[in-house]
Amino acid sequence: MKYKKILVCDDDQGILEMLELLLEEDGYQVVLEPNSVNALKTIERESPDLILLDIWMPMISGDQILRALRDNHKISSIPVLMYSASTDGKNIAESCGADSYISKPFDLTVLLEKIEELLKA
Amino acid sequence: MGKENHINTKKINVPLDLGVLYKVLDASVTGIVITDNLLPDNPIIYCNPAFEKISGYIRSEIIGHNCRFLQGKDRQQSERKIISTALGKGESCTVEIRNYTKKGKLFYNELYISPVKDESGQITHFIGIQNDVSSRRKSQQELELVQQETERKVEERTRMYRESQEYLSSIVETIRESLLVMDKDYKVLTANNHFLNTFKVSINETKGKLLYDLGNGQWNIPELKKLMEEILPTNNPVLDFEVKHDFPHIGKKLMLLNAHRIELEGRYKDWILLAIEDITDQRALQQRKDDFLSIASHELKTPLTTIVGYMQLMERMMPENASNKFKGIVEKTGKYVQRLNQLLSELLDVSRIQTGNITLHQEEFDFDKMVADAIESIRAATPSRKISLTGKIGRNFTGDESHLIQVISNLLSNAIKYSADNTPIEVQVSSISDFIKVSVTDRGMGISEDELSNIFDRFYRVGEVQKHYPGMGIGLYLCQQIITNHGGTIWAESQKNVGSTFNFTLPMH
Ligand SMILES: Cc1cc2nc3c(=O)[nH]c(=O)nc-3n(C[C@H](O)[C@H](O)[C@H](O)COP(=O)(O)O)c2cc1C
């Protein structure tokens, strides 16, 4: 169960570091990607078990990444948990096919539960 | 009370005739309301069109309210006591009470109230019959005479003034708004300087020309045509008609148009006064402010997410042997970070609502469960407070569940904040005619009449309270937006040092 690999893509360094600490503390292997432009390449290279994806990022937004990911058969089946601070984040996540969604700021317990659920499936 | 006013209570209980009965009541020219005495605070479940006419309120603003809303702030009348004594004893009564229309106009209401009992003698309903007897009141009449006299004098004087062309043109020129006067064929008779300056035209290019030909046809705007030719002839005046247009020389303009058909006996007929207010900048400013609010709160959420995350990590990683003092500090910090987060969310919501971006989801859900859930989550946060729930709807409602939860939570947390710890809070749910009514009552410090009328305004906070509970008063504003977006109404009733009740109704389509 543990040592699963989670990739986090977010343009905010603070959130990346915080999530890294949390996820490692919980026994996951963590890969951080601060640049949304590189996200798809990094995902292909690392082939993580799960992706945490912010929606509002400069250059390429999370929903664009997710759509491209679903079209790429090599990585299309990786579960994706999206998050954002905006109230319509949930609708965006649903419309582009995210497996789960959580709004910022996170409740860490809920976040970890969702992660575990997605990894079990 | 005369016989003709006696209400045959048996008929009302016969199920077969309710429809017919309501039709008869609907046709009556006297105001009639029926209240349900078995529901909390005896709310109105039926009113006829005549009552709407007398009061100036529409049905959705009436159903679910207690009739006392007609008294407005005029709550020190002895008639009020007479009514409540009679109601308490289950007797009928007749009073003449000062009431106010929606627009705030005083009227003397000759009110007859009669109880309706079921077979067992229990009072199930009250029927109220209202007659506006203002004009019958002598003093009132005299006052009206004086008023008429003054009005006549004022009219005479203004006629003299009106006849002075100078007077008119000085107004037209002073006003900081673009004005055009046209004859009935839309030929321009005068244009003021403000118009000429704003639209960069000269008086020669304007006077005597047809409106639609002005400035190479730049006023040939379909919406304007519609206003002048279709709307104005049957609706005079037309106010605040919004038109957007891209002018060749001055660019895109957003304008508010007011059009009046004017007439001066014997002199001219069917002239048109068109006032044009340029609200382009004003609107842009509004938009920029809303954008700012939205971006600011969104940007603030990102670092806040990190802070909230670390806060929770701190709680998780707290060493067993940490001192209680230290644990307390971590807990307090967490609590205030949470409050900051709440404020930011509200700010985000306000800017969304302002820009019309709030999306109401229309989903069917169990209304009673939603209320119970909202109460439960508040109970979890303040377990020591006694919150009771009475009544239920017993059917599903279609609307935005998460927003309605927000409304109830907001009303509850206000009730908790503004009343002492040991006092109870009551939530009452009832279905009234085709409306749902929810009331949240506290035994708190109460709100004065003056403050009551403002509390749903944006950023308003009840004066005294402000010192104790600093923050932004956008919660109630949001509640109001959410309820009105559902087609409902929200209002508060309160007595200083007795407590407050916040109510809302929602139509069940
Ligand atoms: C059927 C019925 C109709 C009423 N109609 C009116 C009305 O038209 N105007 C008014 O001022 N009060 C009206 N009342 C009285 C108020 O609802 C309320 O009973 C009164 O103000 C005394 O109660 P309070 O002291 O709690 O306000 C009516 C009451 C009932 C039961």
XYZ file of C-alpha atoms and ligand atoms in Angstrom:
661
model
C 0.000 0.000 0.000
C 2.647 2.507 1.053
C 5.562 3.825 -1.004
C 3.114 4.708 -3.736
C 4.305 7.567 -5.870
C 2.343 10.838 -5.946
C 3.085 13.674 -8.323
C 2.042 17.176 -7.292
C 1.777 19.909 -9.915
C 1.292 23.431 -8.568
C 2.929 26.768 -9.398
C 3.038 27.769 -5.736
C 6.240 26.720 -3.955
C 4.664 27.034 -0.499
C 1.897 24.589 -1.238
C 4.338 22.163 -2.910
C 6.607 22.076 0.145
C 3.718 21.716 2.548
C 2.218 18.837 0.576
C 5.623 17.181 0.260
C 6.054 17.239 4.016
C 2.547 15.920 4.616
C 2.667 13.152 2.037
C 6.151 11.958 2.985
C 5.104 11.978 6.606
C 2.301 9.647 5.570
C 4.708 7.346 3.789
C 4.299 8.293 0.164
C 7.012 8.907 -2.364
C 6.567 12.454 -3.674
C 7.519 14.141 -6.951
C 6.994 17.909 -7.284
C 6.390 19.746 -10.539
C 6.229 23.552 -10.159
C 6.038 24.230 -13.899
C 2.787 23.325 -15.599
C 4.445 23.416 -18.997
C 6.579 20.401 -18.073
C 3.802 18.527 -16.322
C 2.882 16.037 -19.051
C 6.524 15.145 -19.746
C 7.242 14.633 -16.063
C 4.136 12.488 -15.672
C 5.223 10.250 -18.551
C 8.720 9.927 -17.138
C 7.753 9.279 -13.516
C 4.497 7.373 -14.170
C 3.111 8.159 -10.705
C 0.284 6.234 -9.046
C -1.661 9.427 -8.479
C -1.561 13.074 -9.538
C -2.495 16.103 -7.420
C -3.271 18.927 -9.814
C -3.962 22.608 -9.182
C -6.428 24.229 -11.599
C -5.305 27.850 -11.822
C -1.730 27.898 -13.052
C -0.021 30.284 -15.463
C 0.784 29.148 -19.019
C -1.150 25.895 -18.969
C -4.026 25.410 -16.570
C -4.825 22.200 -14.743
C -7.897 21.408 -16.813
C -5.884 21.717 -20.014
C -3.283 19.331 -18.634
C -5.941 16.863 -17.578
C -7.617 16.866 -20.993
C -4.280 16.206 -22.695
C -3.498 13.485 -20.182
C -6.780 11.688 -20.857
C -5.929 11.698 -24.564
C -2.548 10.107 -24.016
C -3.046 6.337 -23.684
C 0.255 5.834 -21.863
C -0.861 7.864 -18.888
C -4.603 8.256 -19.351
C -5.586 5.871 -16.569
C -3.663 7.570 -13.739
C -6.146 8.880 -11.151
C -6.161 12.655 -10.776
C -7.237 14.683 -7.757
C -7.790 18.315 -8.662
C -7.969 21.285 -6.338
C -8.495 25.042 -6.465
C -9.597 28.014 -4.427
C -12.415 29.134 -6.655
C -16.013 28.214 -6.131
C -16.487 26.949 -9.655
C -13.420 24.705 -9.322
C -15.605 21.712 -8.681
C -17.530 22.205 -11.915
C -14.338 22.618 -13.897
C -12.862 19.484 -12.360
C -15.986 17.483 -13.132
C -16.210 18.718 -16.694
C -12.646 17.748 -17.575
C -12.847 14.315 -15.990
C -10.993 14.581 -12.684
C -11.421 11.524 -10.447
C -11.851 13.645 -7.364
C -11.831 17.259 -6.230
C -11.000 19.197 -3.070
C -11.154 22.931 -2.471
C -8.377 25.082 -1.056
C -7.515 25.410 1.754
C -7.509 21.665 2.354
C -8.608 19.750 5.348
C -5.600 17.424 5.517
C -7.598 14.513 6.889
C -10.060 14.724 4.025
C -7.223 15.101 1.539
C -5.444 11.980 2.815
C -8.696 10.025 2.793
C -9.375 10.965 -0.802
C -5.844 10.005 -1.801
C -6.139 6.630 -0.137
C -9.483 5.989 -1.785
C -8.150 6.792 -5.249
C -5.097 4.592 -4.734
C -7.232 1.681 -3.570
C -9.488 1.765 -6.603
C -70.086 43.173 15.350
C -72.900 43.010 12.790
C -74.262 39.714 11.632
C -73.084 40.135 8.084
C -69.519 39.873 9.294
C -70.014 36.637 11.131
C -68.007 33.900 9.536
C -69.547 30.496 9.264
C -66.646 28.411 10.431
C -68.140 25.081 9.474
C -67.939 25.805 5.782
C -64.226 26.291 5.892
C -63.713 22.854 7.268
C -65.760 21.158 4.579
C -63.077 19.969 2.187
C -65.197 20.107 -0.932
C -65.528 23.846 -1.234
C -62.071 25.246 -0.548
C -61.395 26.012 -4.206
C -64.714 27.738 -4.661
C -64.314 29.567 -1.401
C -60.912 30.921 -2.383
C -62.366 32.114 -5.697
C -65.014 34.062 -3.819
C -62.405 35.557 -1.500
C -60.226 36.423 -4.482
C -63.049 38.459 -5.971
C -63.709 40.495 -2.848
C -62.800 44.172 -2.829
C -61.983 44.170 0.891
C -58.661 42.803 2.024
C -58.831 39.276 3.396
C -56.082 37.204 5.000
C -56.146 33.792 6.635
C -53.515 32.824 9.184
C -52.610 29.382 10.474
C -52.791 29.449 14.239
C -51.216 26.001 14.579
C -47.965 27.176 13.000
C -45.371 29.198 14.906
C -46.144 32.932 15.128
C -49.482 32.595 13.345
C -48.251 33.221 9.757
C -50.396 34.277 6.810
C -51.284 31.334 4.564
C -53.681 33.121 2.268
C -54.252 36.684 1.120
C -56.573 37.946 -1.586
C -55.665 40.403 -4.365
C -57.461 43.224 -2.557
C -55.078 42.787 0.373
C -52.121 43.017 -2.019
C -53.631 46.203 -3.394
C -54.265 47.805 -0.011
C -50.827 46.934 1.324
C -48.824 47.372 -1.858
C -46.985 44.095 -1.219
C -47.146 41.103 -3.539
C -48.164 37.650 -2.419
C -44.668 36.203 -2.148
C -43.784 39.030 0.237
C -46.854 38.351 2.372
C -47.255 34.590 2.769
C -45.419 33.318 5.828
C -45.286 36.670 7.586
C -47.169 37.571 10.706
C -49.634 40.383 9.895
C -47.766 42.768 12.160
C -45.396 43.639 9.325
C -48.023 46.168 8.234
C -47.326 48.175 11.373
C -43.778 48.925 10.283
C -41.981 50.823 13.032
C -45.255 52.096 14.495
C -45.340 49.523 17.261
C -46.533 51.561 20.246
C -50.226 51.602 19.347
C -52.725 50.496 21.956
C -54.646 48.596 19.257
C -51.857 46.095 19.138
C -52.541 45.118 22.736
C -56.291 44.883 22.049
C -55.613 42.463 19.219
C -53.225 40.241 21.106
C -55.596 40.085 24.099
C -58.490 39.079 21.834
C -56.392 36.534 19.983
C -55.174 35.132 23.277
C -58.727 34.613 24.456
C -59.813 33.263 21.095
C -62.293 36.079 20.561
C -62.970 38.240 17.556
C -62.139 41.930 17.574
C -62.412 45.090 15.524
C -59.831 47.854 15.651
C -58.740 50.792 13.585
C -54.974 50.545 13.396
C -52.287 52.592 11.689
C -50.651 50.510 8.961
C -48.140 51.252 6.227
C -47.963 50.223 2.601
C -44.800 48.837 1.078
C -43.915 52.346 -0.037
C -44.282 53.529 3.562
C -47.583 55.347 3.100
C -49.748 55.507 6.216
C -53.279 54.154 6.026
C -55.917 53.586 8.649
C -56.868 49.961 8.608
C -60.265 49.003 9.917
C -59.449 45.486 10.899
C -61.844 42.742 11.878
C -60.308 39.501 13.117
C -62.279 36.331 13.729
C -61.147 32.907 14.964
C -61.929 29.687 13.127
C -62.444 26.641 15.324
C -62.504 22.989 14.443
C -65.018 20.490 15.827
C -63.064 20.081 19.057
C -63.114 23.815 19.673
C -59.443 24.350 18.962
C -58.642 27.519 17.031
C -56.961 26.443 13.836
C -57.084 29.665 11.828
C -57.832 33.342 12.041
C -59.484 35.355 9.345
C -58.674 39.032 9.006
C -60.713 41.515 7.021
C -59.097 44.819 6.150
C -60.607 48.056 4.931
C -58.591 51.136 4.188
C -60.629 53.809 5.935
C -58.056 56.560 5.745
C -60.256 58.879 3.780
C -63.060 58.384 6.254
C -60.978 59.813 8.992
C -61.916 63.407 9.465
C -58.610 64.797 10.565
C -57.039 62.965 7.712
C -59.534 64.550 5.377
C -58.760 68.022 6.604
C -55.135 67.317 6.175
C -55.794 66.234 2.668
C -57.677 69.440 1.975
C -54.725 71.457 3.129
C -52.501 69.251 1.096
C -54.621 69.691 -1.998
C -54.628 73.411 -1.512
C -50.868 73.487 -1.263
C -50.539 71.251 -4.242
C -52.790 73.538 -6.229
C -50.725 76.532 -5.243
C -47.519 74.785 -6.100
C -48.964 73.776 -9.415
C -50.060 77.308 -10.170
C -46.679 78.632 -9.346
C -44.848 76.052 -11.363
C -47.127 76.793 -14.273
C -46.043 80.385 -14.085
C -42.486 79.250 -13.991
C -42.939 76.750 -16.711
C -44.237 79.455 -18.933
C -41.074 81.301 -18.512
C -38.915 79.867 -21.231
C -35.859 81.221 -19.502
C -36.517 79.173 -16.469
C -36.787 76.035 -18.521
C -33.688 76.568 -20.544
C -31.684 77.431 -17.455
C -32.588 74.064 -16.008
C -31.769 72.317 -19.228
C -28.388 73.993 -19.327
C -27.489 73.583 -15.666
C -28.140 69.920 -15.473
C -25.060 67.751 -15.777
C -26.735 65.307 -18.035
C -27.307 65.263 -21.755
C -30.787 66.442 -22.669
C -32.646 66.486 -25.959
C -36.101 67.906 -26.563
C -37.865 66.609 -29.644
C -41.238 66.973 -31.245
C -43.415 63.969 -31.877
C -41.625 63.152 -35.133
C -38.277 62.968 -33.314
C -37.072 66.276 -34.749
C -34.671 67.909 -32.288
C -35.970 71.194 -30.876
C -33.160 71.784 -28.385
C -30.058 70.064 -27.128
C -28.122 71.266 -24.107
C -24.421 71.967 -24.003
C -23.715 68.820 -22.087
C -25.121 66.807 -24.960
C -23.095 68.733 -27.530
C -19.877 68.313 -25.552
C -20.311 64.669 -24.711
C -21.165 63.595 -28.223
C -18.849 66.096 -29.904
C -21.425 67.744 -32.144
C -22.362 71.379 -32.790
C -25.770 72.919 -32.274
C -26.151 73.473 -36.026
C -25.644 69.804 -36.706
C -28.295 69.029 -34.152
C -31.132 71.505 -34.033
C -33.921 70.825 -36.508
C -32.440 67.460 -37.485
C -34.122 64.135 -37.001
C -32.820 62.133 -34.058
C -31.835 59.155 -36.152
C -29.956 61.354 -38.656
C -27.799 63.095 -36.054
C -24.031 62.838 -36.594
C -24.206 60.714 -39.757
C -26.815 58.429 -38.313
C -24.845 57.518 -35.209
C -28.028 57.655 -33.155
C -29.756 55.201 -35.398
C -29.620 52.575 -32.666
C -32.128 49.720 -32.783
C -32.686 49.703 -29.002
C -33.250 53.459 -28.972
C -35.761 53.127 -31.795
C -37.545 50.469 -29.853
C -37.640 52.689 -26.780
C -39.016 55.688 -28.640
C -41.449 53.991 -30.981
C -42.637 50.943 -29.099
C -42.168 51.455 -25.382
C -42.628 55.164 -24.778
C -46.051 55.530 -26.471
C -47.612 53.169 -23.941
C -45.298 53.655 -20.939
C -44.667 57.226 -19.938
C -42.092 57.930 -18.644
C -39.490 55.293 -19.421
C -36.715 55.373 -16.838
C -33.230 53.890 -16.730
C -33.320 52.205 -20.092
C -29.847 50.837 -20.700
C -28.308 51.169 -24.156
C -24.839 50.186 -25.286
C -23.485 51.724 -28.462
C -20.208 52.140 -30.289
C -20.003 55.741 -31.520
C -17.684 56.450 -34.476
C -15.740 59.272 -32.780
C -16.078 58.806 -29.071
C -16.049 55.030 -28.834
C -18.122 52.551 -26.836
C -20.624 54.129 -24.475
C -22.974 52.652 -21.947
C -25.941 54.964 -21.435
C -28.972 55.182 -19.225
C -31.857 56.798 -21.022
C -34.865 58.485 -19.437
C -37.627 59.506 -21.802
C -40.715 61.583 -20.994
C -43.580 62.517 -23.203
C -44.444 66.081 -22.209
C -47.366 68.298 -22.831
C -48.296 71.856 -21.959
C -51.950 72.677 -22.426
C -52.568 74.650 -25.542
C -48.885 75.123 -26.294
C -47.472 71.865 -27.422
C -48.301 68.203 -27.342
C -46.337 64.970 -27.439
C -42.944 66.492 -27.166
C -40.297 64.132 -25.979
C -37.648 64.870 -23.401
C -34.738 62.491 -23.613
C -32.133 62.497 -20.845
C -28.956 60.593 -21.493
C -26.661 59.621 -18.685
C -23.260 58.303 -19.613
C -22.482 55.500 -17.170
C -19.575 54.001 -19.078
C -16.943 55.004 -16.542
C -19.111 54.237 -13.567
C -19.753 50.718 -14.816
C -16.094 50.166 -15.640
C -15.150 51.246 -12.141
C -17.672 48.870 -10.645
C -16.314 46.073 -12.782
C -12.752 46.867 -11.787
C -13.686 46.866 -8.131
C -15.379 43.500 -8.464
C -12.408 42.102 -10.356
C -10.127 43.389 -7.677
C -12.164 41.771 -4.919
C -12.252 38.518 -6.753
C -8.559 38.435 -7.647
C -7.465 39.641 -4.233
C -9.377 37.023 -2.334
C -8.315 34.323 -4.748
C -4.659 35.276 -4.483
C -4.859 35.422 -0.710
C -6.183 31.898 -0.603
C -2.994 30.417 -1.995
C -0.665 31.335 0.891
C -3.528 30.658 3.248
C -3.719 27.093 1.968
C -0.105 26.624 2.950
C -0.679 28.133 6.367
C -3.758 26.022 7.005
C -1.806 22.963 5.906
C 1.093 23.626 8.257
C -1.342 24.402 11.067
C -2.906 20.992 10.696
C 0.503 19.346 10.438
C 1.453 21.067 13.677
C -1.609 19.584 15.337
C -0.862 16.132 13.941
C 2.791 16.189 14.912
C 2.199 17.647 18.368
C 4.441 15.778 20.844
C 2.517 13.900 23.519
C 4.287 15.734 26.288
C 3.658 19.215 24.902
C 2.395 21.594 27.571
C -1.280 22.508 27.660
C -0.291 26.105 27.166
C 1.444 25.251 23.923
C -1.441 23.089 22.759
C -3.763 25.984 23.523
C -1.695 28.336 21.405
C -1.717 25.965 18.448
C -5.449 25.481 18.797
C -6.134 29.236 18.961
C -3.974 29.898 15.938
C -5.873 27.241 14.048
C -9.170 28.787 14.995
C -8.227 32.256 13.809
C -6.737 30.981 10.586
C -10.068 29.267 9.997
C -11.899 32.523 10.592
C -9.663 34.320 8.138
C -10.451 31.634 5.627
C -14.183 32.071 6.212
C -13.945 35.819 5.628
C -12.036 35.297 2.431
C -14.603 32.846 1.132
C -17.358 35.316 1.826
C -15.465 38.081 0.076
C -15.052 35.833 -2.928
C -18.764 35.062 -2.898
C -19.739 38.713 -2.643
C -17.690 39.671 -5.654
C -19.153 36.747 -7.540
C -22.695 37.744 -6.720
C -21.980 41.333 -7.661
C -20.758 40.343 -11.057
C -23.646 37.946 -11.442
C -21.296 34.980 -11.490
C -22.859 33.076 -8.680
C -24.298 29.922 -10.093
C -27.318 28.525 -8.369
C -27.437 24.793 -8.733
C -30.902 23.421 -9.154
C -30.986 20.046 -7.555
C -33.635 18.194 -5.670
C -32.785 17.470 -2.063
C -34.346 16.569 1.273
C -35.034 19.976 2.838
C -35.571 18.691 6.392
C -32.313 16.784 6.287
C -30.489 19.846 5.001
C -31.755 21.895 7.955
C -30.865 19.126 10.392
C -27.368 18.836 8.885
C -26.783 22.582 9.122
C -27.833 22.554 12.781
C -25.708 19.491 13.464
C -22.556 21.087 12.114
C -23.126 24.201 14.214
C -23.792 22.032 17.264
C -20.516 20.257 16.672
C -18.708 23.593 16.790
C -20.551 24.892 19.871
C -21.730 21.818 21.763
C -22.736 23.786 24.846
C -25.478 25.772 23.077
C -29.027 24.496 23.139
C -30.441 24.583 19.608
C -33.925 23.174 19.133
C -35.631 22.260 15.878
C -39.386 22.089 15.409
C -41.535 21.362 12.364
C -40.722 19.819 9.030
C -41.525 20.105 5.350
C -41.718 16.404 4.599
C -40.866 16.729 0.929
C -37.997 17.476 -1.370
C -37.061 20.950 -2.485
C -35.345 21.957 -5.703
C -32.653 24.561 -5.269
C -29.047 25.109 -4.281
C -28.500 22.978 -1.226
C -24.988 24.124 -0.364
C -25.973 27.777 -0.556
C -29.054 27.249 1.578
C -26.954 25.418 4.173
C -24.753 28.497 4.164
C -27.779 30.704 4.868
C -28.968 28.614 7.807
C -25.471 28.271 9.247
C -25.020 31.996 8.942
C -28.283 32.783 10.725
C -27.409 30.262 13.422
C -23.914 31.529 14.016
C -25.267 35.087 14.222
C -27.842 33.932 16.757
C -25.063 32.307 18.760
C -22.772 35.303 18.529
C -25.376 37.870 19.495
C -26.942 36.137 22.487
C -25.704 34.912 25.846
C -24.224 31.423 26.155
C -26.942 30.074 28.398
C -29.879 31.129 26.225
C -31.562 28.731 23.803
C -31.858 29.097 20.057
C -34.928 27.860 18.203
C -35.202 26.836 14.604
C -38.699 26.478 13.193
C -39.544 24.996 9.838
C -43.033 25.025 8.337
C -44.715 24.785 4.998
C -47.168 27.557 4.368
C -49.349 27.428 1.291
C -46.820 26.873 -1.512
C -43.919 28.315 0.480
C -41.344 26.985 2.900
C -40.687 29.130 5.955
C -37.658 28.872 8.208
C -37.205 30.984 11.346
C -34.214 31.243 13.652
C -34.996 32.823 17.017
C -32.595 33.894 19.728
C -33.036 35.501 23.139
C -30.248 37.950 22.564
C -29.679 41.655 22.801
C -32.053 42.371 19.919
C -31.777 44.920 17.163
C -33.410 48.362 17.099
C -35.962 49.302 14.459
C -33.544 51.635 12.750
C -30.873 49.035 12.488
C -33.308 46.365 11.333
C -33.849 48.042 8.015
C -30.144 48.025 7.175
C -28.838 44.733 8.398
C -29.088 43.041 5.032
C -26.983 45.734 3.399
C -23.524 44.980 2.225
C -20.866 45.541 4.894
C -23.417 46.654 7.469
C -23.017 45.611 11.058
C -25.246 46.344 13.962
C -23.648 49.293 15.757
C -23.163 48.201 19.346
C -22.350 44.725 18.337
C -19.526 45.840 16.144
C -17.301 46.435 19.132
C -17.758 42.909 20.372
C -17.581 41.106 17.071
C -15.329 42.842 14.605
C -15.440 41.662 11.026
C -17.280 42.384 7.844
C -21.031 42.187 7.710
C -21.227 40.437 4.400
C -22.825 37.307 5.807
C -26.386 38.597 5.910
C -25.948 40.319 2.593
C -25.004 36.995 1.080
C -27.964 35.287 2.733
C -30.266 37.832 1.183
C -28.745 37.388 -2.260
C -29.052 33.629 -2.034
C -32.666 33.725 -0.855
C -33.784 36.302 -3.410
C -32.011 34.335 -6.131
C -34.314 31.471 -5.145
C -37.340 33.783 -5.490
C -37.828 34.003 -1.729
C -37.780 36.755 0.870
C -35.727 37.187 4.024
C -36.502 39.487 6.920
C -35.827 40.034 10.591
C -38.051 40.898 13.512
C -36.635 41.965 16.816
C -37.239 43.545 20.165
C -34.429 45.170 22.122
C -33.300 42.947 24.976
C -35.872 40.272 24.143
C -34.380 38.720 21.079
C -34.480 38.494 17.320
C -36.081 36.228 14.766
C -34.628 35.876 11.301
C -37.061 34.395 8.804
C -36.971 33.400 5.193
C -39.497 31.952 2.797
C -38.871 30.000 -0.390
C -41.456 29.279 -3.078
C -41.916 25.538 -3.739
C -42.664 26.063 -7.460
C -56.018 37.137 10.814
C -55.217 38.298 11.338
C -55.122 39.449 10.573
C -54.399 40.554 11.015
N -54.318 41.656 10.242
C -53.596 42.719 10.675
C -53.501 43.891 9.875
O -54.035 43.996 8.791
N -52.779 44.942 10.354
C -52.154 44.889 11.573
O -51.514 45.852 11.944
N -52.210 43.786 12.356
C -52.929 42.702 11.938
N -53.018 41.590 12.738
C -52.446 41.621 14.069
C -50.975 41.178 14.148
O -50.760 40.018 13.401
C -50.605 40.862 15.604
O -51.447 39.852 16.079
C -50.709 42.077 16.507
O -49.765 43.021 16.100
C -50.451 41.763 17.982
O -49.345 40.952 18.154
P -47.842 41.512 18.459
O -47.947 42.323 19.704
O -47.035 40.258 18.602
O -47.433 42.313 17.290
C -53.744 40.483 12.280
C -53.834 39.317 13.032
C -54.543 38.221 12.567
C -54.605 36.982 13.375
